[in-house]
Coordinates of N, CA and C in Angstrom, one line a residue:
X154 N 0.8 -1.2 0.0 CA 0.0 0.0 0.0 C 0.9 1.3 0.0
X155 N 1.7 1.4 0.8 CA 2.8 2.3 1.1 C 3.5 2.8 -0.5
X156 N 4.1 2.0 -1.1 CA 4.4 1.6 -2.9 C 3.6 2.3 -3.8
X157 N 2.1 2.1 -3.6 CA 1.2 2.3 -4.4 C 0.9 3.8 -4.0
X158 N 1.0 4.7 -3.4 CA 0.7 5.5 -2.3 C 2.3 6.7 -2.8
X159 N 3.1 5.6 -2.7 CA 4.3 6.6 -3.1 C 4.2 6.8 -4.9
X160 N 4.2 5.9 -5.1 CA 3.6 6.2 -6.7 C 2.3 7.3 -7.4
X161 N 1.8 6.8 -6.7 CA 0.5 8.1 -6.4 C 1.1 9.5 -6.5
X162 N 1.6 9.8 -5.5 CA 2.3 10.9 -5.1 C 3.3 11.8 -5.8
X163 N 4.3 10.5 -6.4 CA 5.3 11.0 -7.4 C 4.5 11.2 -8.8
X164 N 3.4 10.5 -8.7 CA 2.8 11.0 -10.5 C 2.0 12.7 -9.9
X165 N 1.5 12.9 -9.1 CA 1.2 14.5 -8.6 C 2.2 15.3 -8.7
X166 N 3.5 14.6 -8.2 CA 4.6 16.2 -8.5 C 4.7 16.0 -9.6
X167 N 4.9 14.9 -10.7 CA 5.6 15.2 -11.8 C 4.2 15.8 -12.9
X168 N 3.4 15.7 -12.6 CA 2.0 16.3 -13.1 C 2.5 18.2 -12.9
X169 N 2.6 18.0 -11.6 CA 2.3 19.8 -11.1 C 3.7 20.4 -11.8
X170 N 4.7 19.4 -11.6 CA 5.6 20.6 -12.7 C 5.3 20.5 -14.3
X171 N 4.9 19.4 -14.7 CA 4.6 19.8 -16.3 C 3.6 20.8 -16.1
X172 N 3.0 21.7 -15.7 CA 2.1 22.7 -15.6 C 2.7 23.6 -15.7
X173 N 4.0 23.6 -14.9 CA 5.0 25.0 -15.0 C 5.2 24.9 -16.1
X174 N 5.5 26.4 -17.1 CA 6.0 26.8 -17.9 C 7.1 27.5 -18.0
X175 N 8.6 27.2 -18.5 CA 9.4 28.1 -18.1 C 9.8 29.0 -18.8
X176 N 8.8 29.3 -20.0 CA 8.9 29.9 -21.4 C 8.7 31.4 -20.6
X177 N 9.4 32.5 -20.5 CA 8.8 33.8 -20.6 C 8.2 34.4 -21.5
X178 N 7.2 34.5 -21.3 CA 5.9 35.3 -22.3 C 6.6 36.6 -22.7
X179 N 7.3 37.6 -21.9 CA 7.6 38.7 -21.9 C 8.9 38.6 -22.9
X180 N 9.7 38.0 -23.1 CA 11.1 37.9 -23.9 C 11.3 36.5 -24.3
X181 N 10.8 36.5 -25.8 CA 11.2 35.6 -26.0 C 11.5 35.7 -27.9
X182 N 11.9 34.5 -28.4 CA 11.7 35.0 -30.2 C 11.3 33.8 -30.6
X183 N 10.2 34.2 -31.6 CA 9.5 33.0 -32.1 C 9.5 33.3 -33.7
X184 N 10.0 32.3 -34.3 CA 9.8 32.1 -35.6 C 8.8 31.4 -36.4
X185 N 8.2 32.2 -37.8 CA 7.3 31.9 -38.3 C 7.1 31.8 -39.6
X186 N 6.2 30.9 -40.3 CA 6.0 30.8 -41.8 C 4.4 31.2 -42.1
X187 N 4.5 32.4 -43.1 CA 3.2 32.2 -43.2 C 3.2 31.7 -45.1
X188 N 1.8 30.9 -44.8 CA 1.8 30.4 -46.3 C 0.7 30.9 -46.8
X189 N 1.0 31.6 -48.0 CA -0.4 32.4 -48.8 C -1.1 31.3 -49.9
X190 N -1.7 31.1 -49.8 CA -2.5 29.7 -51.4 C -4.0 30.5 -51.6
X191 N -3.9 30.6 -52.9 CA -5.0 30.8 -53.8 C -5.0 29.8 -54.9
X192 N -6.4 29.2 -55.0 CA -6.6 28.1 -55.5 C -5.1 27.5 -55.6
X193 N -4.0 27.0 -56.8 CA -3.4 26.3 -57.0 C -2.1 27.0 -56.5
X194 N -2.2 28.0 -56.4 CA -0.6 28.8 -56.4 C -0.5 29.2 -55.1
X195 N 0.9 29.1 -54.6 CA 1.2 29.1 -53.1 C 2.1 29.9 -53.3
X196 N 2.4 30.7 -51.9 CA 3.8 31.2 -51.3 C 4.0 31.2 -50.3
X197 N 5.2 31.7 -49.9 CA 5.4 31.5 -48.2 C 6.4 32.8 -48.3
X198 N 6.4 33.3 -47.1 CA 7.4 34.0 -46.7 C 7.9 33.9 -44.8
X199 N 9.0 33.9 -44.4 CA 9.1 34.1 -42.8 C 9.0 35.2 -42.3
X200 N 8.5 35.4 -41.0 CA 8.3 36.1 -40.2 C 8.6 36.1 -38.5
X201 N 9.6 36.8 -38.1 CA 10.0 36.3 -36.2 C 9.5 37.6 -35.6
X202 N 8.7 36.8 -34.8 CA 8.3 37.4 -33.7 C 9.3 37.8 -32.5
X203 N 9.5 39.0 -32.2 CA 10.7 39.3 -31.3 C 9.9 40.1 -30.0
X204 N 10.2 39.9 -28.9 CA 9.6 40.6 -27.8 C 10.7 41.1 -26.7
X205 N 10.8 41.8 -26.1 CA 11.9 42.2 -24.7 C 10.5 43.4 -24.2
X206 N 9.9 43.0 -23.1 CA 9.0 43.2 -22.0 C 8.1 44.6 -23.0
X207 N 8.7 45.8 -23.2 CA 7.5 46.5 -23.7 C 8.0 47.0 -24.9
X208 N 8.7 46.2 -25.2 CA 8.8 46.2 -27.0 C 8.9 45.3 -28.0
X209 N 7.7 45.0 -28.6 CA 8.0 43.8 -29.8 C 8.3 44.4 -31.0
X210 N 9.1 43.3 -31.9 CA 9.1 43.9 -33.3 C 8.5 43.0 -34.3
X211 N 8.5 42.4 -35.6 CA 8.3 41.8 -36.3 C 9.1 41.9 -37.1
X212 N 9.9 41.2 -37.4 CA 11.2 40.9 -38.6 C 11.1 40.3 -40.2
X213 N 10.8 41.0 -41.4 CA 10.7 40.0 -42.0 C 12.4 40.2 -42.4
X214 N 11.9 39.8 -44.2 CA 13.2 39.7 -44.5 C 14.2 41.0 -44.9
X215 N 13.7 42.1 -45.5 CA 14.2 43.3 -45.6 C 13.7 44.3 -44.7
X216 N 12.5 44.0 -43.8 CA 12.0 45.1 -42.8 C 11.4 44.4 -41.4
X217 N 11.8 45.5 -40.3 CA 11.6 45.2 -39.4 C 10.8 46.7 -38.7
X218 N 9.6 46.0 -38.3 CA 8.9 47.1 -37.5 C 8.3 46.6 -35.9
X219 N 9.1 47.6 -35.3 CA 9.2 47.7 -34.2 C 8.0 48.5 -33.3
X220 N 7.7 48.4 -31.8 CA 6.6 49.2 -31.3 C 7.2 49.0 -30.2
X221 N 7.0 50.3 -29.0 CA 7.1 50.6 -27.5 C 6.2 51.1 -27.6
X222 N 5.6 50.5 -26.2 CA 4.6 50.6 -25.4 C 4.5 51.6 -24.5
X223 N 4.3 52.8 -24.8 CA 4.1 53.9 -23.7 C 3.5 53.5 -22.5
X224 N 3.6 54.2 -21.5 CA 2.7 54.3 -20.1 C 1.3 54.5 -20.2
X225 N 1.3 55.5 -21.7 CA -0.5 55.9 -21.3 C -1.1 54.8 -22.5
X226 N 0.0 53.6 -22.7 CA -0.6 52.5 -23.8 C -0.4 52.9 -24.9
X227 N 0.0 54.0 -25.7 CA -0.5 54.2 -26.8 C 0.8 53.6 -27.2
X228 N 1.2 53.3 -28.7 CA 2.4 52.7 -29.2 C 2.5 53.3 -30.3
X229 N 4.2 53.3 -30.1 CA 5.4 54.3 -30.7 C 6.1 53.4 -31.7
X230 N 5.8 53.0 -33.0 CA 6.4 52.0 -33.7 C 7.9 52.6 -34.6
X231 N 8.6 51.7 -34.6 CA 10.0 52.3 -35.6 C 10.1 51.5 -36.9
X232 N 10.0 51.8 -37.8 CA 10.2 50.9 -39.1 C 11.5 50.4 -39.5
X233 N 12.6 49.7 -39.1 CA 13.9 49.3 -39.6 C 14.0 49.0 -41.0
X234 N 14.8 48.9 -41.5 CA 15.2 49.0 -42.7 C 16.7 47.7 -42.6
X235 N 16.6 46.7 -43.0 CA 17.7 45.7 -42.2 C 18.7 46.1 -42.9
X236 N 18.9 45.7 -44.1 CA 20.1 45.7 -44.9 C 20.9 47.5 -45.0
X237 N 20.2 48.3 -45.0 CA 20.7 49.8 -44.9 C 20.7 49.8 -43.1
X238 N 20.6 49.6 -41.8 CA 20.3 49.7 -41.0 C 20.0 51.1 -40.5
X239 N 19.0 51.5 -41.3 CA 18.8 52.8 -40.7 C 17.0 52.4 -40.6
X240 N 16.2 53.5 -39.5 CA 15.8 53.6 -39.0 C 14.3 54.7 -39.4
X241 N 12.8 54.6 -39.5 CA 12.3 55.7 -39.4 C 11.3 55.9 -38.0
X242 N 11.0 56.9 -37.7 CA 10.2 56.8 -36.2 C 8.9 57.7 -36.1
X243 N 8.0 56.8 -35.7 CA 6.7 57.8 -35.9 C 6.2 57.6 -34.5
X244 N 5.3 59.1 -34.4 CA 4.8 59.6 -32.8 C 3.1 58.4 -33.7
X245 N 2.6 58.0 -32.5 CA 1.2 57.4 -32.3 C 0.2 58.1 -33.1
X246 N 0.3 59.3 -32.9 CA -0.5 60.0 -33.9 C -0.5 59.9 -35.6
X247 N 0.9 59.6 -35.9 CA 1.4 59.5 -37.1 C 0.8 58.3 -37.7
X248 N 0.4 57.4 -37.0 CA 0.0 56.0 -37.4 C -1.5 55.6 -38.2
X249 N -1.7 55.1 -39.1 CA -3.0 54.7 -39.6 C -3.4 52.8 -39.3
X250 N -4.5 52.7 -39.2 CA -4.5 51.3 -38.9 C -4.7 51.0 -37.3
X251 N -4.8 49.6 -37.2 CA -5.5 49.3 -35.6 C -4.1 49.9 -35.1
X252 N -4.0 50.2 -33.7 CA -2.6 50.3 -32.9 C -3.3 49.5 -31.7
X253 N -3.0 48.7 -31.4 CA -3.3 47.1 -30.6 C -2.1 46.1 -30.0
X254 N -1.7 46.3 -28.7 CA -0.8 46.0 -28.3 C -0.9 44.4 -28.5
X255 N -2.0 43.8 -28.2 CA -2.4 42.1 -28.3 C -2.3 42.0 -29.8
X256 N -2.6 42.9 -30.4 CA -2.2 42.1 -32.3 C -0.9 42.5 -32.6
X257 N 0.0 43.2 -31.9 CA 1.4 43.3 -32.2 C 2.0 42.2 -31.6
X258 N 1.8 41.9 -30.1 CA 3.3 41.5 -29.2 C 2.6 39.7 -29.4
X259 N 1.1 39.3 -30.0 CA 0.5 38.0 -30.2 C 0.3 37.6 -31.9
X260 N 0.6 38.6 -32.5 CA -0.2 38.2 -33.8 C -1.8 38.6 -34.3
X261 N -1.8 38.1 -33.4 CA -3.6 37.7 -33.4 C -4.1 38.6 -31.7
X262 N -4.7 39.2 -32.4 CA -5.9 40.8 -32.2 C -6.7 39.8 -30.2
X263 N -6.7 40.1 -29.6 CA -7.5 39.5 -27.9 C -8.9 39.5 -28.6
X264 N -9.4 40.6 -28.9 CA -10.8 40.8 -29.6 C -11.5 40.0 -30.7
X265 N -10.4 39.4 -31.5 CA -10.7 38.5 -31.9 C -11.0 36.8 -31.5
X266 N -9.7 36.5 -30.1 CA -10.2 35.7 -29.7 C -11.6 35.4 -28.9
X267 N -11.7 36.9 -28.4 CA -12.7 36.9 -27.6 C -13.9 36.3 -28.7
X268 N -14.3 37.0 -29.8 CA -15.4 36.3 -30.9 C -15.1 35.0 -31.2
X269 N -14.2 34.4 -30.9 CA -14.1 32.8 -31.1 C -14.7 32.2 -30.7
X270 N -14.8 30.7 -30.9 CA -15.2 29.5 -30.1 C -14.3 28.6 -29.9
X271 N -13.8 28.6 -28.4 CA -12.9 27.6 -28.0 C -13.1 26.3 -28.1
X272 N -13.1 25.5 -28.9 CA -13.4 23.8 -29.7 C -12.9 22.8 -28.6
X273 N -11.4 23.0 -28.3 CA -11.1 22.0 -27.5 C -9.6 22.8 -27.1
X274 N -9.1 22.4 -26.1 CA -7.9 22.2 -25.1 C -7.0 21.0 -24.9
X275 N -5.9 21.1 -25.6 CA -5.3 19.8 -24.4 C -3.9 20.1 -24.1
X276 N -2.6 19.3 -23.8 CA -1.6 19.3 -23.2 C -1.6 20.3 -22.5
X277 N -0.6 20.4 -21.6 CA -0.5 21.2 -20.1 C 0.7 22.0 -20.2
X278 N 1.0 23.0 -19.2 CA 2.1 23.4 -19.1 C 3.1 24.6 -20.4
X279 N 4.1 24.4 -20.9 CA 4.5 25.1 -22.0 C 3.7 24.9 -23.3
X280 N 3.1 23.6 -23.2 CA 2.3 22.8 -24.5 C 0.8 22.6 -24.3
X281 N 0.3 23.6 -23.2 CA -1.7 24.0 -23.5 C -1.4 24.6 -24.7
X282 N -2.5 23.7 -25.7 CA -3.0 24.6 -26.9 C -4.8 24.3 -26.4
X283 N -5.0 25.7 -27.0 CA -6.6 26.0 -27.3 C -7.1 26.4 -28.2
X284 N -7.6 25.4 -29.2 CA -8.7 25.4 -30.0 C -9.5 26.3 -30.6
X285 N -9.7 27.5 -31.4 CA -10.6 28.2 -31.8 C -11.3 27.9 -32.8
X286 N -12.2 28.6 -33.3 CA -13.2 28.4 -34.5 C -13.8 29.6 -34.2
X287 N -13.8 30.6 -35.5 CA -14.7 31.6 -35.9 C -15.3 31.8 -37.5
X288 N -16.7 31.5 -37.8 CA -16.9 31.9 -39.1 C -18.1 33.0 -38.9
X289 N -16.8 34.1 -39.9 CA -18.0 35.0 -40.3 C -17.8 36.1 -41.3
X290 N -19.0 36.0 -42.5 CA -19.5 36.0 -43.5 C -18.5 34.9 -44.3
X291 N -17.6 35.3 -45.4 CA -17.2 34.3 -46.3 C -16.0 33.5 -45.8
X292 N -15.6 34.6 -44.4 CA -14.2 33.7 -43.6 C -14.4 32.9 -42.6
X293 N -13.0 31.8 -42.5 CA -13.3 31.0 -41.7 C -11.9 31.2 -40.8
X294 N -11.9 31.5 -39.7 CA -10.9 31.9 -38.8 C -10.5 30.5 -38.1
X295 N -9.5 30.4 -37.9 CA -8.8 28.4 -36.8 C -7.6 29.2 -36.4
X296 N -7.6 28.9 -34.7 CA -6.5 29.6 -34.0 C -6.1 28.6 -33.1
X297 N -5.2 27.9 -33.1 CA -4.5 27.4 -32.1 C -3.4 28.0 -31.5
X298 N -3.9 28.0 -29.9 CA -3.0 29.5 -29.0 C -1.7 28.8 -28.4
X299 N -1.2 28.8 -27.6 CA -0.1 28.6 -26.9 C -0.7 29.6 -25.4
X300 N -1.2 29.2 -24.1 CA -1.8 30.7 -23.2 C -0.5 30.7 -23.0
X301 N 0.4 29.8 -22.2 CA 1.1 30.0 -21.5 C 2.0 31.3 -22.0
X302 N 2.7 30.9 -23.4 CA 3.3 32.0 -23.9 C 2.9 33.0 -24.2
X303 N 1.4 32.9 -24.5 CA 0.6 34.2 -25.1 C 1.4 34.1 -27.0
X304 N 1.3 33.0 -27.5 CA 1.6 32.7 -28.7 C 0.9 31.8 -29.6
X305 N 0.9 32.3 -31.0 CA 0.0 31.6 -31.8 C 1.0 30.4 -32.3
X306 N 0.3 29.1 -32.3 CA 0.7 27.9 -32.5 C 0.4 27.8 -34.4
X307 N -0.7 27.8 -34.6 CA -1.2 28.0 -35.9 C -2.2 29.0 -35.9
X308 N -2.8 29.8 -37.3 CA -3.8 30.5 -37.2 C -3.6 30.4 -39.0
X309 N -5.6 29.8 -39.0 CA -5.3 30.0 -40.6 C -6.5 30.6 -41.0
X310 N -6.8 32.0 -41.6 CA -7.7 32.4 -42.6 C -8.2 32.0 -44.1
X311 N -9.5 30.9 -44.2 CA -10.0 30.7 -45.1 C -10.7 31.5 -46.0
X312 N -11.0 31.8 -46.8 CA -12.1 32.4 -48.1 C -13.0 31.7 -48.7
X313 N -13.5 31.5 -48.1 CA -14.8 30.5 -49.2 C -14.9 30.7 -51.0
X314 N -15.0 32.1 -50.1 CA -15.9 32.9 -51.8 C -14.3 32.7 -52.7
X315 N -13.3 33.7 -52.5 CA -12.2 33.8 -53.1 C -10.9 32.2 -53.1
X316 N -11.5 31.5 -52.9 CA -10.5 30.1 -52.1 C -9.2 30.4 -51.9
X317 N -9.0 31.3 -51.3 CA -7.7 31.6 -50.7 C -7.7 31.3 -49.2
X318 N -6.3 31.2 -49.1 CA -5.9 31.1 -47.3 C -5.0 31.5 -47.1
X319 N -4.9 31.8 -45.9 CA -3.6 32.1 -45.0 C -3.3 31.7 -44.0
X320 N -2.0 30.9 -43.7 CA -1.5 30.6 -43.2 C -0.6 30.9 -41.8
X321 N -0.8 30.6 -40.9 CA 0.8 31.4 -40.2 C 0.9 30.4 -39.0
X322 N 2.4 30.0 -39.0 CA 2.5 28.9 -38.6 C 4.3 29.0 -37.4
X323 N 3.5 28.2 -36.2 CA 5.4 28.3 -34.9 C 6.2 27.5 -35.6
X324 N 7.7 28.2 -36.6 CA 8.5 26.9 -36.5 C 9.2 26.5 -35.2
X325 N 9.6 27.9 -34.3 CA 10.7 27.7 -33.3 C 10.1 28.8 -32.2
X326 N 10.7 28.6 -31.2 CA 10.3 29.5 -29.6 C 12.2 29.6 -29.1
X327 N 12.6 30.7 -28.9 CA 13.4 30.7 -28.6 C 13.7 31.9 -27.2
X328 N 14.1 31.3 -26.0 CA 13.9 32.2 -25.3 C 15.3 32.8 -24.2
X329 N 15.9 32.7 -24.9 CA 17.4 33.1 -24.8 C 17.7 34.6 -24.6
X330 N 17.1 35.4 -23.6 CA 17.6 36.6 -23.0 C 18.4 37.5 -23.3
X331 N 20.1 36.8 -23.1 CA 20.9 37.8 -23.7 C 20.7 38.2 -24.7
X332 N 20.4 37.3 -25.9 CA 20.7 37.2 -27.4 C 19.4 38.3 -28.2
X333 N 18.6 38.1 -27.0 CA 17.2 38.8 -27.6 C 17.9 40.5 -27.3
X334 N 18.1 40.6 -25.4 CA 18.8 42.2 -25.6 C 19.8 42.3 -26.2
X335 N 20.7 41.9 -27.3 CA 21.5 42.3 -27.9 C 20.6 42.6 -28.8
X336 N 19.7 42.0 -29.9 CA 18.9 42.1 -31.3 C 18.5 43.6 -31.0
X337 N 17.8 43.8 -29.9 CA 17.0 45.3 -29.8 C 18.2 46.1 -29.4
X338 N 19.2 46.1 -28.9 CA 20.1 47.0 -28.4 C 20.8 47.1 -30.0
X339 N 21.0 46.1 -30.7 CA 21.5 46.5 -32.7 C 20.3 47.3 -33.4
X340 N 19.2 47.0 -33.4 CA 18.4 48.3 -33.6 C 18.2 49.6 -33.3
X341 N 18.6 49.1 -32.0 CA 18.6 50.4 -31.4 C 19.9 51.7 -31.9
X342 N 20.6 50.8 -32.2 CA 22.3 51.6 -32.9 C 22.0 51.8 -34.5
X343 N 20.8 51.8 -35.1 CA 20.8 52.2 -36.2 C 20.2 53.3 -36.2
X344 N 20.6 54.2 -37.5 CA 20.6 55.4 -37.5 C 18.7 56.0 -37.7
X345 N 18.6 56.6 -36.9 CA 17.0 56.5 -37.1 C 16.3 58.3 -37.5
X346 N 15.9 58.4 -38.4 CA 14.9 59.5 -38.8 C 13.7 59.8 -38.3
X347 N 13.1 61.4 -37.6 CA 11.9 61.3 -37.6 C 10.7 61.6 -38.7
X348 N 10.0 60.7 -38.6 CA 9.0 61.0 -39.9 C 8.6 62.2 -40.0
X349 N 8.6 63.6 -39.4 CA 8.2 64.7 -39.2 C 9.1 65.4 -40.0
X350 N 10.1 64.7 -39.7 CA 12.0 65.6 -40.5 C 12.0 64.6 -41.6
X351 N 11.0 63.8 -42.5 CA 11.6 63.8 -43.7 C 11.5 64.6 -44.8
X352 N 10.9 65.6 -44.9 CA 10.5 66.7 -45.7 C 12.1 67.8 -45.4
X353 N 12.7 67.7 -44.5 CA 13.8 68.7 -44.5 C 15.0 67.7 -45.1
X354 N 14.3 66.5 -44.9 CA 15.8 65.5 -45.7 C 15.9 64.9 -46.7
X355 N 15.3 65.3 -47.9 CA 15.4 64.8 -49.4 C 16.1 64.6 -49.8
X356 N 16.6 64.9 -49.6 CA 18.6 64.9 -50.5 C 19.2 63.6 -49.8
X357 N 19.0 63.1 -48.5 CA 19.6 61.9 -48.4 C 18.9 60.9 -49.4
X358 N 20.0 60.1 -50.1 CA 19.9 59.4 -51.2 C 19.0 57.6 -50.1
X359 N 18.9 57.6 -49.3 CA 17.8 56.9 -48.4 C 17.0 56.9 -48.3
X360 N 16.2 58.1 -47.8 CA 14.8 58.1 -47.8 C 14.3 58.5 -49.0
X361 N 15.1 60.1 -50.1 CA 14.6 59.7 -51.5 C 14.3 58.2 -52.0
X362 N 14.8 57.4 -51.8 CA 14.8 56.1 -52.2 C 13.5 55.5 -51.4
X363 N 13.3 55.6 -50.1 CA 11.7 55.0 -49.5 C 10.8 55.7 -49.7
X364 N 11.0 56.9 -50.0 CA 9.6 57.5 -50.6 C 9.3 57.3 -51.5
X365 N 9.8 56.8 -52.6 CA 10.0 56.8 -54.4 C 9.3 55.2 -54.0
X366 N 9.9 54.3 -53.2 CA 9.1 52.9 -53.2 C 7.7 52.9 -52.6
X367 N 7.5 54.1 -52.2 CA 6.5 54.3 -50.6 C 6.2 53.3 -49.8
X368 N 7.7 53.8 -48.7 CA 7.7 52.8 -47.7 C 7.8 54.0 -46.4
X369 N 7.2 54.8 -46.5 CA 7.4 56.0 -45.9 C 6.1 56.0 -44.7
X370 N 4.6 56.0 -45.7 CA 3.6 56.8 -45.4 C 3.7 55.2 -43.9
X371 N 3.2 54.9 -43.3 CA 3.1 53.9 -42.3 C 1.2 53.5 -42.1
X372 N 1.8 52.2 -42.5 CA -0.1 51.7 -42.3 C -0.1 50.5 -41.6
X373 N -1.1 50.3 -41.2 CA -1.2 49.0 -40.2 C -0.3 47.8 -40.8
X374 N 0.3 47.4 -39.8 CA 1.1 46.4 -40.3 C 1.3 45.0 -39.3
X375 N 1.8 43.8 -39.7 CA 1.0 42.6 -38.9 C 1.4 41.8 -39.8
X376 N 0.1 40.5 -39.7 CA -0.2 39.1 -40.4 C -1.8 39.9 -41.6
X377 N -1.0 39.6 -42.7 CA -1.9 40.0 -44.0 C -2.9 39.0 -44.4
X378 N -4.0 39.3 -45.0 CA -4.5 38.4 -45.9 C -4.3 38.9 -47.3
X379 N -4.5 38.0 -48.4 CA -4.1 38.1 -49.7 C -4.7 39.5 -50.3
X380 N -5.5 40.4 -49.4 CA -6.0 41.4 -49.9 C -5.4 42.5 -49.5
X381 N -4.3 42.1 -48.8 CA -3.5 43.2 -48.3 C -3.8 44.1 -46.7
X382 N -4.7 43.5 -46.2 CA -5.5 43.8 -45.1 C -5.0 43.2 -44.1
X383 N -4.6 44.3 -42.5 CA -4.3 43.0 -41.4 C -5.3 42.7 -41.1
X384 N -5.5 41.2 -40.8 CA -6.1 40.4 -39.9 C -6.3 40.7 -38.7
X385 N -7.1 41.5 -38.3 CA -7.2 41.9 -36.7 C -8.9 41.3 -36.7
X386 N -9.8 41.2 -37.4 CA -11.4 41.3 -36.9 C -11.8 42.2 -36.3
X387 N -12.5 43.3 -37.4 CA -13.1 44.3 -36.3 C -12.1 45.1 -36.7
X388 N -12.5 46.3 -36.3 CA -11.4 48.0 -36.0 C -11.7 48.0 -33.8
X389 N -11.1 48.2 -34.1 CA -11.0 48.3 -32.6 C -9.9 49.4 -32.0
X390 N -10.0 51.2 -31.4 CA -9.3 52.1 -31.0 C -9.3 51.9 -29.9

């Protein structure tokens, strides 16, 4: 009895620590694929999720846009430029588009989970996933979360009408501290412009160059659908 009893016991602790998660929600970098398909033709491109406590960025492959999270909430986003490592910086006012701290530092919009339907839950710990389902009008919304991290596992937008989808998908979770405050501390060392002072700076052969592509004006930016629209559900100020 004593055996059976100690057995007992040891499957309770080793239960209660798989519950722990040792992933910091707050700093971590998660890597992503999102896959675009319309009827027969696909693409994909990557996307890393980067966080250090009140600043996330989103990395693709030539641009990286960045957001701080003011005290009074509102968010202060930087648009990096990787390969030129220079920098542009716009005040909160400057910005068009949702500005939503949950659809920047998660992907995916709180508001929208809230409209979900939680389907199912399982594994514990670093590895609770929860289940969503949203359909409405010709889309069909599927979000599998990550709580513990506050990360999206999968999330894919369907089109009925247009049969397109979108994809976006965790390859990796990486939560390695130093390596993340060095990433934002190299951003931070690039040369940065304010959007207010680019009209006094034409002549730099840089930003002539982003305004001519128009990568200047700043609009909501995120996880797209093939329409060019972020994915948030809803406008939400």
């Amino acid at each position: 009895m004593k055996k059976l009893l100690f057995i007992f016991s040891a499957l309770a602790s080793s239960s209660a620590l798989a519950q722990q998660c040792d992933i910091d929600a707050a700093q971590l970098k998660a890597d992503y694929k999102i896959t675009n398909q319309h009827k027969s033709q696909h693409s994909t491109q990557s996307l890393t999720l980067w966080r250090n406590n009140q600043q996330v960025a989103h990395q693709s492959e030539t641009l990286t846009e960045l957001w701080q999270q003011l005290s009074n909430n509102q968010l202060r986003p930087i648009r990096y430029f990787n390969a030129e490592q220079r920098g542009i910086e716009y005040q909160p006012s400057e910005v068009r588009g949702v500005q939503n701290w949950s659809a920047k530092s998660q992907l995916v919009d709180n508001h929208l989970i809230a409209k979900m339907t939680l389907v199912s839950s399982q594994g514990e710990g670093c590895n609770e996933v929860k289940n969503y389902v949203l359909n409405e009008g010709d889309n069909q919304f599927k979000l599998a979360f990550l709580p513990q991290a506050k990360l999206v596992k999968t999330f894919s937008v369907t089109n009925k009408k247009s049969d397109t989808q979108t994809l976006l998908s965790l390859n990796d979770v990486n939560s390695d501290t130093p390596a993340i405050k060095a990433q934002f501390a190299k951003w931070d060392n690039f040369q940065t412009t304010d959007y207010a002072d680019i009209g006094d700076n034409e002549s730099d052969p840089f930003l002539a160059k982003m305004i001519n592509l128009g990568f200047i004006e700043h609009g909501a930016t995120g996880f797209y659908n093939q329409q060019g629209e972020a994915i948030q559900g809803g406008h939400h100020h």
